[in-house]
Amino acid sequence: MIRIALVDDHQLFRKSLCMLLATFEEVEVVFDTDDGSKLFEKLDEGAEIDVVLLDIQMPIMDGFEICTRLKRLHPDVKILIVSQLTTKEAVHKIMDCGANGFYTKNSPPEVLEDAIKGVLLRDYYFDIELADVIREAILWEKKVYPNFSFSQKVTLTNREVEIIVMACKEMSSIQIGDKLCISTRTVEKHRRRIMEKTDSKNFIGVVLYALKCNAIYLEDL
């Protein structure tokens, strides 16, 4: 069962979304709130949450702040931003905060189930193609950090590069394990190690790092 927490300050939308989520197989809404601080209280009490569906525009604590704190305090919780903000600036800020994915409120409701399972199986989900997301992120970084350079470049092993490329092709950890003849647990260990080595908050950060150090190329995606 996938345990969902929903944080959105629009009560009608939040309750309607809860009803929609209840129709999905193996999905359960264990908590919903309009206040991010209540989410952290729930987690501190020991609540088990797999995925947080998170709005950006909220009056008490906005989604960017909640996302940043969640990644620092509860890094295993996946974060899917659900918002009507679709500007390039908003999407890049979402990635910078460490969110695992983005689902626009204008998307078809039935796509949401794939989005939730996507952030769990592949660690990411975006409404547009991954390659397009990466291209936009590269252009954005060049604009914001024109003089960027690695201060401590790390070396990715051939196995780690294989896993990154396969994950870019939307293969789950189970599928990657089958392809490489290793266990799913080993794939997950590799994923965590790659995140630590590259100091990345999410999968997109790993891909960007691999691209910038020429371990992979856009044609690989």
JSON list of N, CA, C and O in Angstrom, two decimals, residues 4-58:
[
{"chain": "A", "resi": 4, "resn": "ILE", "atom": "N", "xyz": [-0.07, 8.08, 1.35]},
{"chain": "A", "resi": 4, "resn": "ILE", "atom": "CA", "xyz": [-0.01, 9.43, 0.80]},
{"chain": "A", "resi": 4, "resn": "ILE", "atom": "C", "xyz": [-0.36, 10.47, 1.86]},
{"chain": "A", "resi": 4, "resn": "ILE", "atom": "O", "xyz": [-1.27, 10.28, 2.66]},
{"chain": "A", "resi": 5, "resn": "ALA", "atom": "N", "xyz": [0.40, 11.57, 1.87]},
{"chain": "A", "resi": 5, "resn": "ALA", "atom": "CA", "xyz": [0.02, 12.76, 2.64]},
{"chain": "A", "resi": 5, "resn": "ALA", "atom": "C", "xyz": [-0.22, 13.88, 1.63]},
{"chain": "A", "resi": 5, "resn": "ALA", "atom": "O", "xyz": [0.52, 14.02, 0.65]},
{"chain": "A", "resi": 6, "resn": "LEU", "atom": "N", "xyz": [-1.25, 14.66, 1.86]},
{"chain": "A", "resi": 6, "resn": "LEU", "atom": "CA", "xyz": [-1.63, 15.72, 0.93]},
{"chain": "A", "resi": 6, "resn": "LEU", "atom": "C", "xyz": [-1.61, 17.06, 1.65]},
{"chain": "A", "resi": 6, "resn": "LEU", "atom": "O", "xyz": [-2.23, 17.23, 2.69]},
{"chain": "A", "resi": 7, "resn": "VAL", "atom": "N", "xyz": [-0.85, 18.01, 1.08]},
{"chain": "A", "resi": 7, "resn": "VAL", "atom": "CA", "xyz": [-0.74, 19.34, 1.68]},
{"chain": "A", "resi": 7, "resn": "VAL", "atom": "C", "xyz": [-1.16, 20.38, 0.64]},
{"chain": "A", "resi": 7, "resn": "VAL", "atom": "O", "xyz": [-0.46, 20.62, -0.34]},
{"chain": "A", "resi": 8, "resn": "ASP", "atom": "N", "xyz": [-2.32, 20.98, 0.86]},
{"chain": "A", "resi": 8, "resn": "ASP", "atom": "CA", "xyz": [-2.86, 21.99, -0.06]},
{"chain": "A", "resi": 8, "resn": "ASP", "atom": "C", "xyz": [-3.84, 22.85, 0.72]},
{"chain": "A", "resi": 8, "resn": "ASP", "atom": "O", "xyz": [-4.66, 22.33, 1.48]},
{"chain": "A", "resi": 9, "resn": "ASP", "atom": "N", "xyz": [-3.75, 24.17, 0.55]},
{"chain": "A", "resi": 9, "resn": "ASP", "atom": "CA", "xyz": [-4.59, 25.06, 1.36]},
{"chain": "A", "resi": 9, "resn": "ASP", "atom": "C", "xyz": [-5.98, 25.29, 0.77]},
{"chain": "A", "resi": 9, "resn": "ASP", "atom": "O", "xyz": [-6.80, 25.96, 1.39]},
{"chain": "A", "resi": 10, "resn": "HIS", "atom": "N", "xyz": [-6.25, 24.76, -0.42]},
{"chain": "A", "resi": 10, "resn": "HIS", "atom": "CA", "xyz": [-7.59, 24.88, -0.99]},
{"chain": "A", "resi": 10, "resn": "HIS", "atom": "C", "xyz": [-8.41, 23.65, -0.59]},
{"chain": "A", "resi": 10, "resn": "HIS", "atom": "O", "xyz": [-8.20, 22.56, -1.13]},
{"chain": "A", "resi": 11, "resn": "GLN", "atom": "N", "xyz": [-9.32, 23.85, 0.35]},
{"chain": "A", "resi": 11, "resn": "GLN", "atom": "CA", "xyz": [-10.02, 22.72, 0.96]},
{"chain": "A", "resi": 11, "resn": "GLN", "atom": "C", "xyz": [-10.82, 21.92, -0.06]},
{"chain": "A", "resi": 11, "resn": "GLN", "atom": "O", "xyz": [-10.80, 20.68, -0.03]},
{"chain": "A", "resi": 12, "resn": "LEU", "atom": "N", "xyz": [-11.52, 22.60, -0.97]},
{"chain": "A", "resi": 12, "resn": "LEU", "atom": "CA", "xyz": [-12.35, 21.89, -1.94]},
{"chain": "A", "resi": 12, "resn": "LEU", "atom": "C", "xyz": [-11.47, 21.01, -2.84]},
{"chain": "A", "resi": 12, "resn": "LEU", "atom": "O", "xyz": [-11.79, 19.84, -3.07]},
{"chain": "A", "resi": 13, "resn": "PHE", "atom": "N", "xyz": [-10.36, 21.57, -3.31]},
{"chain": "A", "resi": 13, "resn": "PHE", "atom": "CA", "xyz": [-9.46, 20.79, -4.16]},
{"chain": "A", "resi": 13, "resn": "PHE", "atom": "C", "xyz": [-8.87, 19.62, -3.37]},
{"chain": "A", "resi": 13, "resn": "PHE", "atom": "O", "xyz": [-8.80, 18.50, -3.87]},
{"chain": "A", "resi": 14, "resn": "ARG", "atom": "N", "xyz": [-8.44, 19.89, -2.13]},
{"chain": "A", "resi": 14, "resn": "ARG", "atom": "CA", "xyz": [-7.80, 18.85, -1.32]},
{"chain": "A", "resi": 14, "resn": "ARG", "atom": "C", "xyz": [-8.75, 17.68, -1.06]},
{"chain": "A", "resi": 14, "resn": "ARG", "atom": "O", "xyz": [-8.37, 16.52, -1.20]},
{"chain": "A", "resi": 15, "resn": "LYS", "atom": "N", "xyz": [-9.97, 18.00, -0.68]},
{"chain": "A", "resi": 15, "resn": "LYS", "atom": "CA", "xyz": [-10.92, 16.93, -0.39]},
{"chain": "A", "resi": 15, "resn": "LYS", "atom": "C", "xyz": [-11.33, 16.18, -1.66]},
{"chain": "A", "resi": 15, "resn": "LYS", "atom": "O", "xyz": [-11.53, 14.95, -1.63]},
{"chain": "A", "resi": 16, "resn": "SER", "atom": "N", "xyz": [-11.43, 16.91, -2.78]},
{"chain": "A", "resi": 16, "resn": "SER", "atom": "CA", "xyz": [-11.74, 16.25, -4.05]},
{"chain": "A", "resi": 16, "resn": "SER", "atom": "C", "xyz": [-10.61, 15.32, -4.45]},
{"chain": "A", "resi": 16, "resn": "SER", "atom": "O", "xyz": [-10.83, 14.22, -4.96]},
{"chain": "A", "resi": 17, "resn": "LEU", "atom": "N", "xyz": [-9.37, 15.78, -4.22]},
{"chain": "A", "resi": 17, "resn": "LEU", "atom": "CA", "xyz": [-8.21, 14.95, -4.56]},
{"chain": "A", "resi": 17, "resn": "LEU", "atom": "C", "xyz": [-8.17, 13.70, -3.68]},
{"chain": "A", "resi": 17, "resn": "LEU", "atom": "O", "xyz": [-7.81, 12.62, -4.15]},
{"chain": "A", "resi": 18, "resn": "CYS", "atom": "N", "xyz": [-8.53, 13.85, -2.43]},
{"chain": "A", "resi": 18, "resn": "CYS", "atom": "CA", "xyz": [-8.59, 12.68, -1.53]},
{"chain": "A", "resi": 18, "resn": "CYS", "atom": "C", "xyz": [-9.57, 11.64, -2.06]},
{"chain": "A", "resi": 18, "resn": "CYS", "atom": "O", "xyz": [-9.29, 10.43, -2.02]},
{"chain": "A", "resi": 19, "resn": "MET", "atom": "N", "xyz": [-10.69, 12.11, -2.58]},
{"chain": "A", "resi": 19, "resn": "MET", "atom": "CA", "xyz": [-11.70, 11.19, -3.13]},
{"chain": "A", "resi": 19, "resn": "MET", "atom": "C", "xyz": [-11.16, 10.50, -4.38]},
{"chain": "A", "resi": 19, "resn": "MET", "atom": "O", "xyz": [-11.38, 9.30, -4.59]},
{"chain": "A", "resi": 20, "resn": "LEU", "atom": "N", "xyz": [-10.42, 11.26, -5.21]},
{"chain": "A", "resi": 20, "resn": "LEU", "atom": "CA", "xyz": [-9.84, 10.66, -6.41]},
{"chain": "A", "resi": 20, "resn": "LEU", "atom": "C", "xyz": [-8.80, 9.61, -6.04]},
{"chain": "A", "resi": 20, "resn": "LEU", "atom": "O", "xyz": [-8.79, 8.50, -6.59]},
{"chain": "A", "resi": 21, "resn": "LEU", "atom": "N", "xyz": [-7.94, 9.94, -5.08]},
{"chain": "A", "resi": 21, "resn": "LEU", "atom": "CA", "xyz": [-6.88, 9.01, -4.67]},
{"chain": "A", "resi": 21, "resn": "LEU", "atom": "C", "xyz": [-7.46, 7.72, -4.10]},
{"chain": "A", "resi": 21, "resn": "LEU", "atom": "O", "xyz": [-6.86, 6.65, -4.23]},
{"chain": "A", "resi": 22, "resn": "ALA", "atom": "N", "xyz": [-8.62, 7.82, -3.48]},
{"chain": "A", "resi": 22, "resn": "ALA", "atom": "CA", "xyz": [-9.26, 6.63, -2.89]},
{"chain": "A", "resi": 22, "resn": "ALA", "atom": "C", "xyz": [-9.68, 5.63, -3.96]},
{"chain": "A", "resi": 22, "resn": "ALA", "atom": "O", "xyz": [-9.90, 4.45, -3.65]},
{"chain": "A", "resi": 23, "resn": "THR", "atom": "N", "xyz": [-9.77, 6.07, -5.22]},
{"chain": "A", "resi": 23, "resn": "THR", "atom": "CA", "xyz": [-10.16, 5.16, -6.31]},
{"chain": "A", "resi": 23, "resn": "THR", "atom": "C", "xyz": [-8.95, 4.43, -6.91]},
{"chain": "A", "resi": 23, "resn": "THR", "atom": "O", "xyz": [-9.12, 3.51, -7.70]},
{"chain": "A", "resi": 24, "resn": "PHE", "atom": "N", "xyz": [-7.74, 4.85, -6.53]},
{"chain": "A", "resi": 24, "resn": "PHE", "atom": "CA", "xyz": [-6.53, 4.22, -7.08]},
{"chain": "A", "resi": 24, "resn": "PHE", "atom": "C", "xyz": [-6.22, 2.93, -6.32]},
{"chain": "A", "resi": 24, "resn": "PHE", "atom": "O", "xyz": [-6.40, 2.85, -5.10]},
{"chain": "A", "resi": 25, "resn": "GLU", "atom": "N", "xyz": [-5.72, 1.94, -7.04]},
{"chain": "A", "resi": 25, "resn": "GLU", "atom": "CA", "xyz": [-5.34, 0.68, -6.40]},
{"chain": "A", "resi": 25, "resn": "GLU", "atom": "C", "xyz": [-4.08, 0.87, -5.56]},
{"chain": "A", "resi": 25, "resn": "GLU", "atom": "O", "xyz": [-3.13, 1.53, -5.98]},
{"chain": "A", "resi": 26, "resn": "GLU", "atom": "N", "xyz": [-4.07, 0.27, -4.38]},
{"chain": "A", "resi": 26, "resn": "GLU", "atom": "CA", "xyz": [-2.91, 0.26, -3.49]},
{"chain": "A", "resi": 26, "resn": "GLU", "atom": "C", "xyz": [-2.44, 1.66, -3.11]},
{"chain": "A", "resi": 26, "resn": "GLU", "atom": "O", "xyz": [-1.24, 1.90, -2.92]},
{"chain": "A", "resi": 27, "resn": "VAL", "atom": "N", "xyz": [-3.37, 2.59, -3.01]},
{"chain": "A", "resi": 27, "resn": "VAL", "atom": "CA", "xyz": [-3.06, 3.96, -2.60]},
{"chain": "A", "resi": 27, "resn": "VAL", "atom": "C", "xyz": [-3.98, 4.33, -1.44]},
{"chain": "A", "resi": 27, "resn": "VAL", "atom": "O", "xyz": [-5.19, 4.12, -1.50]},
{"chain": "A", "resi": 28, "resn": "GLU", "atom": "N", "xyz": [-3.39, 4.88, -0.39]},
{"chain": "A", "resi": 28, "resn": "GLU", "atom": "CA", "xyz": [-4.17, 5.27, 0.79]},
{"chain": "A", "resi": 28, "resn": "GLU", "atom": "C", "xyz": [-3.73, 6.65, 1.26]},
{"chain": "A", "resi": 28, "resn": "GLU", "atom": "O", "xyz": [-2.54, 6.91, 1.44]},
{"chain": "A", "resi": 29, "resn": "VAL", "atom": "N", "xyz": [-4.69, 7.57, 1.44]},
{"chain": "A", "resi": 29, "resn": "VAL", "atom": "CA", "xyz": [-4.39, 8.88, 2.00]},
{"chain": "A", "resi": 29, "resn": "VAL", "atom": "C", "xyz": [-4.41, 8.76, 3.52]},
{"chain": "A", "resi": 29, "resn": "VAL", "atom": "O", "xyz": [-5.45, 8.51, 4.12]},
{"chain": "A", "resi": 30, "resn": "VAL", "atom": "N", "xyz": [-3.24, 8.89, 4.14]},
{"chain": "A", "resi": 30, "resn": "VAL", "atom": "CA", "xyz": [-3.16, 8.73, 5.59]},
{"chain": "A", "resi": 30, "resn": "VAL", "atom": "C", "xyz": [-3.23, 10.07, 6.32]},
{"chain": "A", "resi": 30, "resn": "VAL", "atom": "O", "xyz": [-3.45, 10.11, 7.53]},
{"chain": "A", "resi": 31, "resn": "PHE", "atom": "N", "xyz": [-3.08, 11.18, 5.56]},
{"chain": "A", "resi": 31, "resn": "PHE", "atom": "CA", "xyz": [-3.08, 12.49, 6.22]},
{"chain": "A", "resi": 31, "resn": "PHE", "atom": "C", "xyz": [-3.27, 13.56, 5.16]},
{"chain": "A", "resi": 31, "resn": "PHE", "atom": "O", "xyz": [-2.70, 13.50, 4.08]},
{"chain": "A", "resi": 32, "resn": "ASP", "atom": "N", "xyz": [-4.10, 14.57, 5.49]},
{"chain": "A", "resi": 32, "resn": "ASP", "atom": "CA", "xyz": [-4.20, 15.74, 4.62]},
{"chain": "A", "resi": 32, "resn": "ASP", "atom": "C", "xyz": [-4.33, 16.99, 5.49]},
{"chain": "A", "resi": 32, "resn": "ASP", "atom": "O", "xyz": [-4.91, 16.95, 6.58]},
{"chain": "A", "resi": 33, "resn": "THR", "atom": "N", "xyz": [-3.73, 18.08, 5.02]},
{"chain": "A", "resi": 33, "resn": "THR", "atom": "CA", "xyz": [-3.70, 19.31, 5.80]},
{"chain": "A", "resi": 33, "resn": "THR", "atom": "C", "xyz": [-3.49, 20.51, 4.89]},
{"chain": "A", "resi": 33, "resn": "THR", "atom": "O", "xyz": [-3.08, 20.37, 3.74]},
{"chain": "A", "resi": 34, "resn": "ASP", "atom": "N", "xyz": [-3.78, 21.70, 5.45]},
{"chain": "A", "resi": 34, "resn": "ASP", "atom": "CA", "xyz": [-3.52, 22.94, 4.72]},
{"chain": "A", "resi": 34, "resn": "ASP", "atom": "C", "xyz": [-2.29, 23.66, 5.28]},
{"chain": "A", "resi": 34, "resn": "ASP", "atom": "O", "xyz": [-1.97, 24.77, 4.88]},
{"chain": "A", "resi": 35, "resn": "ASP", "atom": "N", "xyz": [-1.59, 23.00, 6.21]},
{"chain": "A", "resi": 35, "resn": "ASP", "atom": "CA", "xyz": [-0.49, 23.63, 6.93]},
{"chain": "A", "resi": 35, "resn": "ASP", "atom": "C", "xyz": [0.71, 22.68, 6.97]},
{"chain": "A", "resi": 35, "resn": "ASP", "atom": "O", "xyz": [0.65, 21.60, 7.55]},
{"chain": "A", "resi": 36, "resn": "GLY", "atom": "N", "xyz": [1.82, 23.11, 6.35]},
{"chain": "A", "resi": 36, "resn": "GLY", "atom": "CA", "xyz": [3.00, 22.27, 6.28]},
{"chain": "A", "resi": 36, "resn": "GLY", "atom": "C", "xyz": [3.56, 21.89, 7.65]},
{"chain": "A", "resi": 36, "resn": "GLY", "atom": "O", "xyz": [4.10, 20.79, 7.82]},
{"chain": "A", "resi": 37, "resn": "SER", "atom": "N", "xyz": [3.43, 22.77, 8.63]},
{"chain": "A", "resi": 37, "resn": "SER", "atom": "CA", "xyz": [3.97, 22.48, 9.96]},
{"chain": "A", "resi": 37, "resn": "SER", "atom": "C", "xyz": [3.27, 21.27, 10.57]},
{"chain": "A", "resi": 37, "resn": "SER", "atom": "O", "xyz": [3.88, 20.50, 11.33]},
{"chain": "A", "resi": 38, "resn": "LYS", "atom": "N", "xyz": [1.99, 21.08, 10.24]},
{"chain": "A", "resi": 38, "resn": "LYS", "atom": "CA", "xyz": [1.26, 19.93, 10.76]},
{"chain": "A", "resi": 38, "resn": "LYS", "atom": "C", "xyz": [1.77, 18.63, 10.15]},
{"chain": "A", "resi": 38, "resn": "LYS", "atom": "O", "xyz": [1.74, 17.57, 10.78]},
{"chain": "A", "resi": 39, "resn": "LEU", "atom": "N", "xyz": [2.25, 18.71, 8.91]},
{"chain": "A", "resi": 39, "resn": "LEU", "atom": "CA", "xyz": [2.84, 17.54, 8.28]},
{"chain": "A", "resi": 39, "resn": "LEU", "atom": "C", "xyz": [4.08, 17.11, 9.04]},
{"chain": "A", "resi": 39, "resn": "LEU", "atom": "O", "xyz": [4.27, 15.91, 9.31]},
{"chain": "A", "resi": 40, "resn": "PHE", "atom": "N", "xyz": [4.93, 18.06, 9.41]},
{"chain": "A", "resi": 40, "resn": "PHE", "atom": "CA", "xyz": [6.16, 17.72, 10.14]},
{"chain": "A", "resi": 40, "resn": "PHE", "atom": "C", "xyz": [5.83, 17.18, 11.53]},
{"chain": "A", "resi": 40, "resn": "PHE", "atom": "O", "xyz": [6.50, 16.28, 12.03]},
{"chain": "A", "resi": 41, "resn": "GLU", "atom": "N", "xyz": [4.78, 17.70, 12.15]},
{"chain": "A", "resi": 41, "resn": "GLU", "atom": "CA", "xyz": [4.34, 17.17, 13.45]},
{"chain": "A", "resi": 41, "resn": "GLU", "atom": "C", "xyz": [3.92, 15.71, 13.30]},
{"chain": "A", "resi": 41, "resn": "GLU", "atom": "O", "xyz": [4.26, 14.86, 14.13]},
{"chain": "A", "resi": 42, "resn": "LYS", "atom": "N", "xyz": [3.21, 15.43, 12.22]},
{"chain": "A", "resi": 42, "resn": "LYS", "atom": "CA", "xyz": [2.74, 14.06, 11.97]},
{"chain": "A", "resi": 42, "resn": "LYS", "atom": "C", "xyz": [3.92, 13.12, 11.76]},
{"chain": "A", "resi": 42, "resn": "LYS", "atom": "O", "xyz": [3.96, 12.01, 12.31]},
{"chain": "A", "resi": 43, "resn": "LEU", "atom": "N", "xyz": [4.89, 13.56, 10.99]},
{"chain": "A", "resi": 43, "resn": "LEU", "atom": "CA", "xyz": [6.08, 12.74, 10.74]},
{"chain": "A", "resi": 43, "resn": "LEU", "atom": "C", "xyz": [6.89, 12.54, 12.01]},
{"chain": "A", "resi": 43, "resn": "LEU", "atom": "O", "xyz": [7.42, 11.46, 12.26]},
{"chain": "A", "resi": 44, "resn": "ASP", "atom": "N", "xyz": [7.00, 13.59, 12.80]},
{"chain": "A", "resi": 44, "resn": "ASP", "atom": "CA", "xyz": [7.74, 13.49, 14.06]},
{"chain": "A", "resi": 44, "resn": "ASP", "atom": "C", "xyz": [7.08, 12.52, 15.03]},
{"chain": "A", "resi": 44, "resn": "ASP", "atom": "O", "xyz": [7.75, 11.93, 15.90]},
{"chain": "A", "resi": 45, "resn": "GLU", "atom": "N", "xyz": [5.76, 12.36, 14.88]},
{"chain": "A", "resi": 45, "resn": "GLU", "atom": "CA", "xyz": [5.02, 11.43, 15.74]},
{"chain": "A", "resi": 45, "resn": "GLU", "atom": "C", "xyz": [5.20, 9.98, 15.27]},
{"chain": "A", "resi": 45, "resn": "GLU", "atom": "O", "xyz": [4.72, 9.05, 15.93]},
{"chain": "A", "resi": 46, "resn": "GLY", "atom": "N", "xyz": [5.88, 9.80, 14.14]},
{"chain": "A", "resi": 46, "resn": "GLY", "atom": "CA", "xyz": [6.14, 8.45, 13.65]},
{"chain": "A", "resi": 46, "resn": "GLY", "atom": "C", "xyz": [5.25, 7.99, 12.51]},
{"chain": "A", "resi": 46, "resn": "GLY", "atom": "O", "xyz": [5.28, 6.80, 12.16]},
{"chain": "A", "resi": 47, "resn": "ALA", "atom": "N", "xyz": [4.49, 8.91, 11.93]},
{"chain": "A", "resi": 47, "resn": "ALA", "atom": "CA", "xyz": [3.62, 8.53, 10.82]},
{"chain": "A", "resi": 47, "resn": "ALA", "atom": "C", "xyz": [4.45, 8.02, 9.65]},
{"chain": "A", "resi": 47, "resn": "ALA", "atom": "O", "xyz": [5.49, 8.59, 9.32]},
{"chain": "A", "resi": 48, "resn": "GLU", "atom": "N", "xyz": [4.01, 6.92, 9.03]},
{"chain": "A", "resi": 48, "resn": "GLU", "atom": "CA", "xyz": [4.71, 6.35, 7.89]},
{"chain": "A", "resi": 48, "resn": "GLU", "atom": "C", "xyz": [4.07, 6.88, 6.61]},
{"chain": "A", "resi": 48, "resn": "GLU", "atom": "O", "xyz": [2.92, 6.58, 6.30]},
{"chain": "A", "resi": 49, "resn": "ILE", "atom": "N", "xyz": [4.84, 7.67, 5.88]},
{"chain": "A", "resi": 49, "resn": "ILE", "atom": "CA", "xyz": [4.35, 8.31, 4.65]},
{"chain": "A", "resi": 49, "resn": "ILE", "atom": "C", "xyz": [5.34, 8.02, 3.53]},
{"chain": "A", "resi": 49, "resn": "ILE", "atom": "O", "xyz": [6.55, 8.20, 3.69]},
{"chain": "A", "resi": 50, "resn": "ASP", "atom": "N", "xyz": [4.84, 7.56, 2.40]},
{"chain": "A", "resi": 50, "resn": "ASP", "atom": "CA", "xyz": [5.69, 7.24, 1.26]},
{"chain": "A", "resi": 50, "resn": "ASP", "atom": "C", "xyz": [5.83, 8.42, 0.31]},
{"chain": "A", "resi": 50, "resn": "ASP", "atom": "O", "xyz": [6.93, 8.71, -0.18]},
{"chain": "A", "resi": 51, "resn": "VAL", "atom": "N", "xyz": [4.71, 9.08, 0.04]},
{"chain": "A", "resi": 51, "resn": "VAL", "atom": "CA", "xyz": [4.71, 10.18, -0.93]},
{"chain": "A", "resi": 51, "resn": "VAL", "atom": "C", "xyz": [3.90, 11.36, -0.38]},
{"chain": "A", "resi": 51, "resn": "VAL", "atom": "O", "xyz": [2.80, 11.17, 0.15]},
{"chain": "A", "resi": 52, "resn": "VAL", "atom": "N", "xyz": [4.46, 12.56, -0.52]},
{"chain": "A", "resi": 52, "resn": "VAL", "atom": "CA", "xyz": [3.74, 13.78, -0.16]},
{"chain": "A", "resi": 52, "resn": "VAL", "atom": "C", "xyz": [3.34, 14.49, -1.44]},
{"chain": "A", "resi": 52, "resn": "VAL", "atom": "O", "xyz": [4.19, 14.78, -2.29]},
{"chain": "A", "resi": 53, "resn": "LEU", "atom": "N", "xyz": [2.04, 14.74, -1.60]},
{"chain": "A", "resi": 53, "resn": "LEU", "atom": "CA", "xyz": [1.55, 15.56, -2.71]},
{"chain": "A", "resi": 53, "resn": "LEU", "atom": "C", "xyz": [1.47, 16.98, -2.17]},
{"chain": "A", "resi": 53, "resn": "LEU", "atom": "O", "xyz": [0.74, 17.26, -1.22]},
{"chain": "A", "resi": 54, "resn": "LEU", "atom": "N", "xyz": [2.21, 17.89, -2.79]},
{"chain": "A", "resi": 54, "resn": "LEU", "atom": "CA", "xyz": [2.47, 19.19, -2.19]},
{"chain": "A", "resi": 54, "resn": "LEU", "atom": "C", "xyz": [2.17, 20.34, -3.14]},
{"chain": "A", "resi": 54, "resn": "LEU", "atom": "O", "xyz": [2.68, 20.39, -4.26]},
{"chain": "A", "resi": 55, "resn": "ASP", "atom": "N", "xyz": [1.35, 21.26, -2.67]},
{"chain": "A", "resi": 55, "resn": "ASP", "atom": "CA", "xyz": [1.08, 22.50, -3.42]},
{"chain": "A", "resi": 55, "resn": "ASP", "atom": "C", "xyz": [2.22, 23.48, -3.16]},
{"chain": "A", "resi": 55, "resn": "ASP", "atom": "O", "xyz": [2.95, 23.36, -2.17]},
{"chain": "A", "resi": 56, "resn": "ILE", "atom": "N", "xyz": [2.38, 24.46, -4.04]},
{"chain": "A", "resi": 56, "resn": "ILE", "atom": "CA", "xyz": [3.44, 25.46, -3.86]},
{"chain": "A", "resi": 56, "resn": "ILE", "atom": "C", "xyz": [2.93, 26.70, -3.15]},
{"chain": "A", "resi": 56, "resn": "ILE", "atom": "O", "xyz": [3.51, 27.16, -2.16]},
{"chain": "A", "resi": 57, "resn": "GLN", "atom": "N", "xyz": [1.83, 27.25, -3.63]},
{"chain": "A", "resi": 57, "resn": "GLN", "atom": "CA", "xyz": [1.33, 28.53, -3.12]},
{"chain": "A", "resi": 57, "resn": "GLN", "atom": "C", "xyz": [0.46, 28.33, -1.89]},
{"chain": "A", "resi": 57, "resn": "GLN", "atom": "O", "xyz": [-0.73, 28.01, -2.01]},
{"chain": "A", "resi": 58, "resn": "MET", "atom": "N", "xyz": [1.04, 28.51, -0.72]},
{"chain": "A", "resi": 58, "resn": "MET", "atom": "CA", "xyz": [0.30, 28.40, 0.54]},
{"chain": "A", "resi": 58, "resn": "MET", "atom": "C", "xyz": [0.73, 29.53, 1.47]},
{"chain": "A", "resi": 58, "resn": "MET", "atom": "O", "xyz": [1.91, 29.92, 1.45]}
]
